[in-house]
mmCIF file of C-alpha atoms and ligand atoms in Angstrom:
data_model
loop_
_atom_site.group_PDB
_atom_site.id
_atom_site.type_symbol
_atom_site.label_atom_id
_atom_site.label_comp_id
_atom_site.label_asym_id
_atom_site.label_seq_id
_atom_site.Cartn_x
_atom_site.Cartn_y
_atom_site.Cartn_z
ATOM 1 C CA UNK A 1 -19.610 -3.550 16.723
ATOM 2 C CA UNK A 2 -23.297 -1.114 16.230
ATOM 3 C CA UNK A 3 -25.901 -2.836 13.827
ATOM 4 C CA UNK A 4 -26.039 0.501 12.094
ATOM 5 C CA UNK A 5 -24.411 -0.220 8.564
ATOM 6 C CA UNK A 6 -22.384 2.808 7.435
ATOM 7 C CA UNK A 7 -21.732 3.102 3.662
ATOM 8 C CA UNK A 8 -18.149 4.480 2.613
ATOM 9 C CA UNK A 9 -20.177 7.218 1.052
ATOM 10 C CA UNK A 10 -21.883 7.958 4.677
ATOM 11 C CA UNK A 11 -18.515 7.833 6.619
ATOM 12 C CA UNK A 12 -16.769 10.260 3.972
ATOM 13 C CA UNK A 13 -19.535 13.043 4.237
ATOM 14 C CA UNK A 14 -19.604 12.545 8.022
ATOM 15 C CA UNK A 15 -16.027 12.853 8.214
ATOM 16 C CA UNK A 16 -16.031 16.035 6.025
ATOM 17 C CA UNK A 17 -18.662 17.463 7.883
ATOM 18 C CA UNK A 18 -16.858 16.467 11.545
ATOM 19 C CA UNK A 19 -13.147 17.586 10.801
ATOM 20 C CA UNK A 20 -12.936 19.145 7.345
ATOM 21 C CA UNK A 21 -10.014 16.354 6.652
ATOM 22 C CA UNK A 22 -12.090 15.457 3.454
ATOM 23 C CA UNK A 23 -12.972 18.598 1.091
ATOM 24 C CA UNK A 24 -15.576 17.824 -1.707
ATOM 25 C CA UNK A 25 -12.868 17.222 -4.274
ATOM 26 C CA UNK A 26 -11.032 14.577 -2.229
ATOM 27 C CA UNK A 27 -14.449 12.725 -1.003
ATOM 28 C CA UNK A 28 -15.456 12.616 -5.023
ATOM 29 C CA UNK A 29 -11.672 11.005 -5.980
ATOM 30 C CA UNK A 30 -11.970 8.598 -2.774
ATOM 31 C CA UNK A 31 -15.530 7.414 -4.093
ATOM 32 C CA UNK A 32 -14.060 6.921 -7.490
ATOM 33 C CA UNK A 33 -11.218 4.939 -6.266
ATOM 34 C CA UNK A 34 -13.590 2.663 -4.291
ATOM 35 C CA UNK A 35 -15.727 2.166 -7.156
ATOM 36 C CA UNK A 36 -12.765 1.428 -9.487
ATOM 37 C CA UNK A 37 -11.882 -1.127 -6.656
ATOM 38 C CA UNK A 38 -15.245 -3.053 -6.957
ATOM 39 C CA UNK A 39 -14.793 -2.996 -10.386
ATOM 40 C CA UNK A 40 -11.465 -4.943 -10.092
ATOM 41 C CA UNK A 41 -12.563 -6.781 -7.467
ATOM 42 C CA UNK A 42 -14.990 -8.295 -9.934
ATOM 43 C CA UNK A 43 -12.535 -9.008 -12.560
ATOM 44 C CA UNK A 44 -10.239 -10.716 -9.943
ATOM 45 C CA UNK A 45 -13.095 -12.909 -8.808
ATOM 46 C CA UNK A 46 -13.919 -14.097 -12.157
ATOM 47 C CA UNK A 47 -10.211 -15.644 -12.677
ATOM 48 C CA UNK A 48 -10.211 -18.064 -15.111
ATOM 49 C CA UNK A 49 -13.911 -17.528 -16.187
ATOM 50 C CA UNK A 50 -13.242 -14.413 -17.205
ATOM 51 C CA UNK A 51 -10.042 -15.135 -19.326
ATOM 52 C CA UNK A 52 -7.935 -12.623 -17.455
ATOM 53 C CA UNK A 53 -5.135 -14.808 -15.812
ATOM 54 C CA UNK A 54 -1.961 -15.310 -17.041
ATOM 55 C CA UNK A 55 0.540 -12.997 -18.474
ATOM 56 C CA UNK A 56 0.442 -10.339 -20.800
ATOM 57 C CA UNK A 57 2.711 -9.938 -23.885
ATOM 58 C CA UNK A 58 4.267 -6.637 -22.306
ATOM 59 C CA UNK A 59 6.930 -5.576 -19.419
ATOM 60 C CA UNK A 60 6.148 -2.708 -16.951
ATOM 61 C CA UNK A 61 8.679 -0.232 -16.310
ATOM 62 C CA UNK A 62 10.111 -2.352 -13.792
ATOM 63 C CA UNK A 63 10.989 -4.518 -16.454
ATOM 64 C CA UNK A 64 8.640 -7.337 -15.157
ATOM 65 C CA UNK A 65 6.464 -9.318 -17.282
ATOM 66 C CA UNK A 66 2.864 -7.785 -16.872
ATOM 67 C CA UNK A 67 -0.157 -10.056 -16.024
ATOM 68 C CA UNK A 68 -3.204 -9.460 -17.939
ATOM 69 C CA UNK A 69 -5.140 -8.307 -14.937
ATOM 70 C CA UNK A 70 -2.224 -5.717 -14.028
ATOM 71 C CA UNK A 71 -3.175 -4.034 -17.151
ATOM 72 C CA UNK A 72 -6.876 -4.162 -16.725
ATOM 73 C CA UNK A 73 -6.745 -3.099 -13.140
ATOM 74 C CA UNK A 74 -4.764 0.070 -14.543
ATOM 75 C CA UNK A 75 -6.963 1.060 -17.355
ATOM 76 C CA UNK A 76 -9.857 0.749 -14.806
ATOM 77 C CA UNK A 77 -8.283 3.177 -12.449
ATOM 78 C CA UNK A 78 -7.479 5.691 -15.360
ATOM 79 C CA UNK A 79 -10.788 5.413 -17.075
ATOM 80 C CA UNK A 80 -12.375 5.868 -13.905
ATOM 81 C CA UNK A 81 -10.592 8.942 -12.614
ATOM 82 C CA UNK A 82 -9.628 10.983 -15.662
ATOM 83 C CA UNK A 83 -13.017 12.726 -16.190
ATOM 84 C CA UNK A 84 -13.952 13.869 -12.928
ATOM 85 C CA UNK A 85 -12.015 16.699 -12.560
ATOM 86 C CA UNK A 86 -10.806 16.349 -9.031
ATOM 87 C CA UNK A 87 -7.499 15.400 -10.677
ATOM 88 C CA UNK A 88 -4.425 16.923 -12.409
ATOM 89 C CA UNK A 89 -2.608 13.481 -12.907
ATOM 90 C CA UNK A 90 -2.061 10.288 -12.217
ATOM 91 C CA UNK A 91 1.058 7.534 -11.798
ATOM 92 C CA UNK A 92 1.133 4.032 -11.477
ATOM 93 C CA UNK A 93 3.510 1.199 -11.372
ATOM 94 C CA UNK A 94 2.367 -0.041 -14.974
ATOM 95 C CA UNK A 95 3.156 3.215 -16.410
ATOM 96 C CA UNK A 96 6.803 4.599 -17.514
ATOM 97 C CA UNK A 97 5.575 8.459 -17.156
ATOM 98 C CA UNK A 98 2.977 10.068 -15.350
ATOM 99 C CA UNK A 99 -0.637 10.294 -17.194
ATOM 100 C CA UNK A 100 -1.773 14.025 -17.332
ATOM 101 C CA UNK A 101 -5.452 14.267 -17.258
ATOM 102 C CA UNK A 102 -6.426 14.862 -21.051
ATOM 103 C CA UNK A 103 -7.551 18.719 -22.084
ATOM 104 C CA UNK A 104 -10.942 17.477 -22.562
ATOM 105 C CA UNK A 105 -11.698 17.189 -19.307
ATOM 106 C CA UNK A 106 -11.171 19.734 -16.378
ATOM 107 C CA UNK A 107 -8.276 19.590 -14.166
ATOM 108 C CA UNK A 108 -8.240 19.481 -10.556
ATOM 109 C CA UNK A 109 -5.928 19.895 -7.763
ATOM 110 C CA UNK A 110 -4.989 16.494 -6.828
ATOM 111 C CA UNK A 111 -2.333 13.557 -7.669
ATOM 112 C CA UNK A 112 -3.262 10.317 -7.778
ATOM 113 C CA UNK A 113 -0.252 7.527 -7.628
ATOM 114 C CA UNK A 114 -1.245 3.459 -7.493
ATOM 115 C CA UNK A 115 0.092 0.203 -7.846
ATOM 116 C CA UNK A 116 -3.002 -0.921 -9.825
ATOM 117 C CA UNK A 117 -2.568 -4.689 -8.838
ATOM 118 C CA UNK A 118 0.098 -5.504 -6.340
ATOM 119 C CA UNK A 119 1.103 -9.405 -6.016
ATOM 120 C CA UNK A 120 0.889 -10.134 -9.154
ATOM 121 C CA UNK A 121 2.608 -13.398 -8.654
ATOM 122 C CA UNK A 122 -0.202 -14.414 -6.795
ATOM 123 C CA UNK A 123 -2.971 -13.844 -9.561
ATOM 124 C CA UNK A 124 -2.792 -17.018 -11.274
ATOM 125 C CA UNK A 125 -2.928 -19.135 -7.922
ATOM 126 C CA UNK A 126 -5.974 -17.648 -6.254
ATOM 127 C CA UNK A 127 -4.016 -15.771 -3.416
ATOM 128 C CA UNK A 128 -5.104 -12.618 -2.142
ATOM 129 C CA UNK A 129 -3.770 -9.868 -4.086
ATOM 130 C CA UNK A 130 -4.635 -5.664 -3.646
ATOM 131 C CA UNK A 131 -4.845 -2.356 -5.239
ATOM 132 C CA UNK A 132 -2.538 0.486 -3.366
ATOM 133 C CA UNK A 133 -3.212 4.218 -3.805
ATOM 134 C CA UNK A 134 -1.975 7.074 -2.555
ATOM 135 C CA UNK A 135 -2.943 10.744 -2.508
ATOM 136 C CA UNK A 136 -0.856 14.139 -2.868
ATOM 137 C CA UNK A 137 -1.868 17.833 -3.696
ATOM 138 C CA UNK A 138 -0.647 19.550 -6.474
ATOM 139 C CA UNK A 139 1.809 22.047 -5.485
ATOM 140 C CA UNK A 140 0.253 25.713 -5.401
ATOM 141 C CA UNK A 141 1.230 28.005 -8.192
ATOM 142 C CA UNK A 142 3.137 25.101 -10.376
ATOM 143 C CA UNK A 143 1.234 25.919 -13.894
ATOM 144 C CA UNK A 144 0.244 22.401 -15.391
ATOM 145 C CA UNK A 145 1.635 19.232 -14.178
ATOM 146 C CA UNK A 146 5.042 17.188 -14.078
ATOM 147 C CA UNK A 147 6.552 14.365 -12.769
ATOM 148 C CA UNK A 148 8.463 16.800 -10.278
ATOM 149 C CA UNK A 149 4.719 17.733 -8.908
ATOM 150 C CA UNK A 150 4.914 14.029 -7.508
ATOM 151 C CA UNK A 151 8.109 14.159 -5.942
ATOM 152 C CA UNK A 152 6.952 14.829 -2.498
ATOM 153 C CA UNK A 153 7.861 12.863 0.736
ATOM 154 C CA UNK A 154 5.200 10.808 2.047
ATOM 155 C CA UNK A 155 4.376 12.906 5.075
ATOM 156 C CA UNK A 156 2.347 14.980 2.317
ATOM 157 C CA UNK A 157 0.038 12.574 1.392
ATOM 158 C CA UNK A 158 -3.704 13.606 2.061
ATOM 159 C CA UNK A 159 -5.512 10.103 1.611
ATOM 160 C CA UNK A 160 -3.909 6.702 1.408
ATOM 161 C CA UNK A 161 -5.234 3.269 1.238
ATOM 162 C CA UNK A 162 -5.684 -0.327 -0.408
ATOM 163 C CA UNK A 163 -8.220 -2.719 -1.272
ATOM 164 C CA UNK A 164 -7.280 -6.217 -0.675
ATOM 165 C CA UNK A 165 -9.030 -8.961 -2.880
ATOM 166 C CA UNK A 166 -9.188 -12.091 -0.662
ATOM 167 C CA UNK A 167 -12.096 -14.109 0.925
ATOM 168 C CA UNK A 168 -13.083 -10.544 1.637
ATOM 169 C CA UNK A 169 -12.825 -7.712 -0.726
ATOM 170 C CA UNK A 170 -11.888 -5.047 1.975
ATOM 171 C CA UNK A 171 -11.281 -1.314 1.485
ATOM 172 C CA UNK A 172 -8.934 0.425 4.187
ATOM 173 C CA UNK A 173 -8.300 4.146 4.459
ATOM 174 C CA UNK A 174 -6.806 7.113 6.012
ATOM 175 C CA UNK A 175 -6.835 10.763 5.650
ATOM 176 C CA UNK A 176 -4.932 11.341 8.878
ATOM 177 C CA UNK A 177 -7.488 10.837 11.260
ATOM 178 C CA UNK A 178 -6.800 6.842 11.891
ATOM 179 C CA UNK A 179 -7.600 4.179 9.857
ATOM 180 C CA UNK A 180 -10.933 2.651 9.008
ATOM 181 C CA UNK A 181 -11.982 -0.539 7.051
ATOM 182 C CA UNK A 182 -14.931 -1.274 4.724
ATOM 183 C CA UNK A 183 -15.917 -4.597 3.643
ATOM 184 C CA UNK A 184 -17.953 -4.872 0.119
ATOM 185 C CA UNK A 185 -21.218 -6.146 0.343
ATOM 186 C CA UNK A 186 -21.671 -7.820 -2.841
ATOM 187 C CA UNK A 187 -25.465 -8.363 -2.637
ATOM 188 C CA UNK A 188 -25.851 -4.403 -2.182
ATOM 189 C CA UNK A 189 -22.621 -3.447 -4.207
ATOM 190 C CA UNK A 190 -21.754 -1.079 -1.641
ATOM 191 C CA UNK A 191 -18.561 -0.772 0.999
ATOM 192 C CA UNK A 192 -19.851 -0.818 4.534
ATOM 193 C CA UNK A 193 -17.946 0.198 7.543
ATOM 194 C CA UNK A 194 -16.375 -2.774 9.672
ATOM 195 C CA UNK A 195 -13.589 -1.371 11.664
ATOM 196 C CA UNK A 196 -12.862 2.187 12.974
ATOM 197 C CA UNK A 197 -10.072 3.393 14.640
ATOM 198 C CA UNK A 198 -7.747 0.443 13.978
ATOM 199 C CA UNK A 199 -4.936 -0.029 16.421
ATOM 200 C CA UNK A 200 -1.384 -2.048 15.567
ATOM 201 C CA UNK A 201 -0.265 -3.735 19.000
ATOM 202 C CA UNK A 202 3.178 -2.467 19.936
ATOM 203 C CA UNK A 203 4.744 -5.849 20.417
ATOM 204 C CA UNK A 204 4.413 -8.994 17.904
ATOM 205 C CA UNK A 205 5.132 -12.803 17.993
ATOM 206 C CA UNK A 206 5.171 -12.685 14.079
ATOM 207 C CA UNK A 207 7.647 -11.784 11.649
ATOM 208 C CA UNK A 208 7.189 -11.698 7.950
ATOM 209 C CA UNK A 209 9.947 -11.964 5.344
ATOM 210 C CA UNK A 210 10.943 -13.537 2.352
ATOM 211 C CA UNK A 211 13.434 -16.156 4.212
ATOM 212 C CA UNK A 212 15.116 -17.483 1.122
ATOM 213 C CA UNK A 213 17.301 -14.071 0.676
ATOM 214 C CA UNK A 214 18.768 -14.810 4.311
ATOM 215 C CA UNK A 215 22.524 -15.284 2.917
ATOM 216 C CA UNK A 216 22.064 -11.942 0.970
ATOM 217 C CA UNK A 217 20.744 -9.968 4.060
ATOM 218 C CA UNK A 218 22.648 -7.136 5.873
ATOM 219 C CA UNK A 219 24.280 -7.930 9.331
ATOM 220 C CA UNK A 220 20.962 -6.203 11.434
ATOM 221 C CA UNK A 221 18.169 -7.757 9.417
ATOM 222 C CA UNK A 222 20.108 -11.263 9.840
ATOM 223 C CA UNK A 223 20.629 -10.695 13.724
ATOM 224 C CA UNK A 224 17.014 -9.455 14.572
ATOM 225 C CA UNK A 225 15.648 -12.811 12.537
ATOM 226 C CA UNK A 226 18.125 -15.109 14.152
ATOM 227 C CA UNK A 227 16.941 -13.707 17.656
ATOM 228 C CA UNK A 228 13.274 -14.490 16.514
ATOM 229 C CA UNK A 229 14.365 -18.146 15.315
ATOM 230 C CA UNK A 230 16.326 -18.583 18.536
ATOM 231 C CA UNK A 231 12.850 -18.327 20.428
ATOM 232 C CA UNK A 232 12.441 -18.786 24.346
ATOM 233 C CA UNK A 233 16.126 -20.017 24.356
ATOM 234 C CA UNK A 234 17.330 -16.985 22.838
ATOM 235 C CA UNK A 235 17.569 -13.254 23.551
ATOM 236 C CA UNK A 236 14.034 -12.545 22.845
ATOM 237 C CA UNK A 237 12.711 -15.018 25.467
ATOM 238 C CA UNK A 238 9.740 -15.686 23.422
ATOM 239 C CA UNK A 239 8.951 -18.151 20.397
ATOM 240 C CA UNK A 240 7.940 -16.344 16.720
ATOM 241 C CA UNK A 241 5.852 -17.131 14.307
ATOM 242 C CA UNK A 242 6.822 -16.308 10.519
ATOM 243 C CA UNK A 243 4.286 -15.594 7.787
ATOM 244 C CA UNK A 244 5.181 -14.321 4.262
ATOM 245 C CA UNK A 245 1.987 -14.197 1.406
ATOM 246 C CA UNK A 246 4.431 -12.284 -1.221
ATOM 247 C CA UNK A 247 1.463 -9.512 -1.760
ATOM 248 C CA UNK A 248 2.401 -6.697 0.360
ATOM 249 C CA UNK A 249 -1.182 -5.785 0.992
ATOM 250 C CA UNK A 250 -2.114 -9.250 2.470
ATOM 251 C CA UNK A 251 0.683 -8.890 4.808
ATOM 252 C CA UNK A 252 -0.006 -5.551 5.717
ATOM 253 C CA UNK A 253 -3.309 -6.300 6.251
ATOM 254 C CA UNK A 254 -2.849 -9.180 8.469
ATOM 255 C CA UNK A 255 -0.420 -6.842 10.471
ATOM 256 C CA UNK A 256 -3.138 -4.050 10.713
ATOM 257 C CA UNK A 257 -5.332 -6.806 11.901
ATOM 258 C CA UNK A 258 -3.532 -8.361 14.483
ATOM 259 C CA UNK A 259 0.136 -7.017 14.472
ATOM 260 C CA UNK A 260 3.369 -8.140 13.394
ATOM 261 C CA UNK A 261 6.377 -6.801 11.377
ATOM 262 C CA UNK A 262 7.101 -6.781 7.744
ATOM 263 C CA UNK A 263 10.514 -6.560 6.283
ATOM 264 C CA UNK A 264 11.630 -6.330 2.758
ATOM 265 C CA UNK A 265 15.058 -4.765 3.360
ATOM 266 C CA UNK A 266 18.098 -4.077 1.263
ATOM 267 C CA UNK A 267 19.995 -6.999 0.178
ATOM 268 C CA UNK A 268 23.310 -7.800 -1.575
ATOM 269 C CA UNK A 269 21.401 -9.441 -4.722
ATOM 270 C CA UNK A 270 21.204 -5.904 -6.321
ATOM 271 C CA UNK A 271 23.345 -3.733 -3.990
ATOM 272 C CA UNK A 272 22.750 -0.654 -5.996
ATOM 273 C CA UNK A 273 19.007 -0.789 -5.356
ATOM 274 C CA UNK A 274 17.791 0.536 -2.021
ATOM 275 C CA UNK A 275 15.367 -2.430 -1.926
ATOM 276 C CA UNK A 276 12.505 -4.021 -3.772
ATOM 277 C CA UNK A 277 9.362 -1.976 -3.079
ATOM 278 C CA UNK A 278 8.420 1.237 -4.899
ATOM 279 C CA UNK A 279 8.434 4.276 -2.471
ATOM 280 C CA UNK A 280 5.890 6.391 -3.668
ATOM 281 C CA UNK A 281 3.032 4.206 -4.493
ATOM 282 C CA UNK A 282 3.795 0.557 -1.987
ATOM 283 C CA UNK A 283 5.882 2.156 0.801
ATOM 284 C CA UNK A 284 4.518 5.517 1.583
ATOM 285 C CA UNK A 285 0.836 4.707 1.804
ATOM 286 C CA UNK A 286 1.570 1.704 3.565
ATOM 287 C CA UNK A 287 3.585 3.468 6.010
ATOM 288 C CA UNK A 288 1.140 6.219 6.403
ATOM 289 C CA UNK A 289 -1.463 3.629 7.457
ATOM 290 C CA UNK A 290 0.933 2.059 9.717
ATOM 291 C CA UNK A 291 1.792 5.065 11.483
ATOM 292 C CA UNK A 292 -1.876 6.088 11.694
ATOM 293 C CA UNK A 293 -2.887 2.727 13.457
ATOM 294 C CA UNK A 294 0.022 3.039 16.067
ATOM 295 C CA UNK A 295 2.868 1.227 14.376
ATOM 296 C CA UNK A 296 6.165 2.542 12.680
ATOM 297 C CA UNK A 297 7.637 2.095 9.119
ATOM 298 C CA UNK A 298 11.361 3.054 8.735
ATOM 299 C CA UNK A 299 13.946 1.968 5.946
ATOM 300 C CA UNK A 300 15.954 0.909 8.308
ATOM 301 C CA UNK A 301 17.119 4.114 9.771
ATOM 302 C CA UNK A 302 15.052 6.739 8.600
ATOM 303 C CA UNK A 303 11.167 7.464 9.200
ATOM 304 C CA UNK A 304 9.957 6.035 5.500
ATOM 305 C CA UNK A 305 7.460 9.108 5.170
ATOM 306 C CA UNK A 306 10.611 11.698 5.702
ATOM 307 C CA UNK A 307 12.504 10.200 2.549
ATOM 308 C CA UNK A 308 12.465 13.070 -0.144
ATOM 309 C CA UNK A 309 12.052 11.347 -3.260
ATOM 310 C CA UNK A 310 14.126 11.942 -6.089
ATOM 311 C CA UNK A 311 12.435 9.786 -9.006
ATOM 312 C CA UNK A 312 8.675 8.337 -9.579
ATOM 313 C CA UNK A 313 9.520 4.675 -9.316
ATOM 314 C CA UNK A 314 12.434 4.630 -6.822
ATOM 315 C CA UNK A 315 12.842 1.768 -4.360
ATOM 316 C CA UNK A 316 13.246 1.533 -0.624
ATOM 317 C CA UNK A 317 13.758 -0.832 1.821
ATOM 318 C CA UNK A 318 10.914 -1.398 4.185
ATOM 319 C CA UNK A 319 10.603 -2.539 7.861
ATOM 320 C CA UNK A 320 7.137 -1.688 9.450
ATOM 321 C CA UNK A 321 4.329 -2.656 11.644
ATOM 322 C CA UNK A 322 4.278 -3.130 15.285
ATOM 323 C CA UNK A 323 6.242 -0.379 16.752
ATOM 324 C CA UNK A 324 8.369 -1.808 19.454
ATOM 325 C CA UNK A 325 9.908 -4.429 16.781
ATOM 326 C CA UNK A 326 10.419 -1.575 14.572
ATOM 327 C CA UNK A 327 12.553 0.314 16.492
ATOM 328 C CA UNK A 328 14.388 -2.686 17.585
ATOM 329 C CA UNK A 329 15.317 -3.348 14.005
ATOM 330 C CA UNK A 330 16.128 0.022 13.218
ATOM 331 C CA UNK A 331 18.260 0.492 16.302
ATOM 332 C CA UNK A 332 20.319 -2.588 15.055
ATOM 333 C CA UNK A 333 21.025 -0.398 11.450
ATOM 334 C CA UNK A 334 22.251 2.497 13.619
ATOM 335 C CA UNK A 335 24.204 0.529 15.785
ATOM 336 C CA UNK A 336 25.471 -1.220 12.824
HETATM 337 P P1 P6P B 1 9.318 -11.622 -3.143
HETATM 338 C C1 P6P B 1 4.574 -8.433 -5.296
HETATM 339 O O1 P6P B 1 5.574 -8.530 -6.311
HETATM 340 C C2 P6P B 1 5.758 -7.475 -4.074
HETATM 341 O O2 P6P B 1 5.708 -6.011 -4.895
HETATM 342 C C3 P6P B 1 4.971 -7.196 -2.763
HETATM 343 O O3 P6P B 1 3.663 -7.219 -3.145
HETATM 344 C C4 P6P B 1 5.407 -8.177 -2.131
HETATM 345 O O4 P6P B 1 5.755 -7.985 -0.876
HETATM 346 C C5 P6P B 1 6.874 -8.663 -2.488
HETATM 347 O O5 P6P B 1 7.006 -8.092 -3.959
HETATM 348 C C6 P6P B 1 7.293 -10.032 -2.713
HETATM 349 O O6 P6P B 1 8.567 -10.481 -3.407
HETATM 350 O O7 P6P B 1 10.523 -11.346 -3.571
HETATM 351 O O8 P6P B 1 9.292 -12.447 -2.162
HETATM 352 O O9 P6P B 1 8.343 -12.376 -4.562
#
């Protein structure tokens, strides 16, 4: 890796100059999100010392008990982004409806969606968690802004990324020209480019799924996992390893770094729900990052980025990662 340290800001400026993928308003948006992630990282790192662990006394739109850090992270992102003039509105896993930029601030042309702190069940046990974000453009000609403006397929994203708060704090971004990774230098207080043109190997020996749900899975998922477990004596002719961190950000970061397949499929526990994960601010940004790194992402039958959302908080079944493995699982679904 070159010894020249390229900051996040310099990377965005050079990308803007090179290929125009990053108009100035989008560059401002991404720099503000990165600064917000630094603040969230500081809060997460304090843990008990900051009195930020444990549950709040409220529930989110999903009916899940919110953690104090969920609420802190959400407020940090709202306050950081509302005054800049680059956004028309925001949507968050932690808020029932969209947050329209208040009239006291100028409105911009972008829509920001986020899961402010994904992996909440890991917050209190010091396991990696993260912020996931997705950026859409407000449809032309729409006066004002409404929830309907957010309901665009993931293929329309103009930027997507996450920040994983683990042993390192690493920001991962795509604007449609590959995937880059930036590691937070706490002494300088800036994100520094540490990986460019991230590539996911097409094959893998590592799968990620919550095995405790096995009896609830659909047949194609059961078939795929059984074949992995059969190892060298089975149809795959090789042994597999399993990982499940229960933080999508951490599992996806591992896959972007060394390959693998991540599955949170539909299961019989709540048959009316297509899956557990949310389409707009979890599956879509992660799917674009994975595709931009040469991987694939489907709901078992179709490309996640092609799904036309009907509701802001709708859920989706997620199969993503190493291209050849995702295609195998998707083929099993189509054959079923
Ligand atoms: P389970 C975290 O709550 C999350 O939304 C994802 O980050 C993670 O992959 C999944 O849920 C874990 O779900 O059912 O294994 O606890």
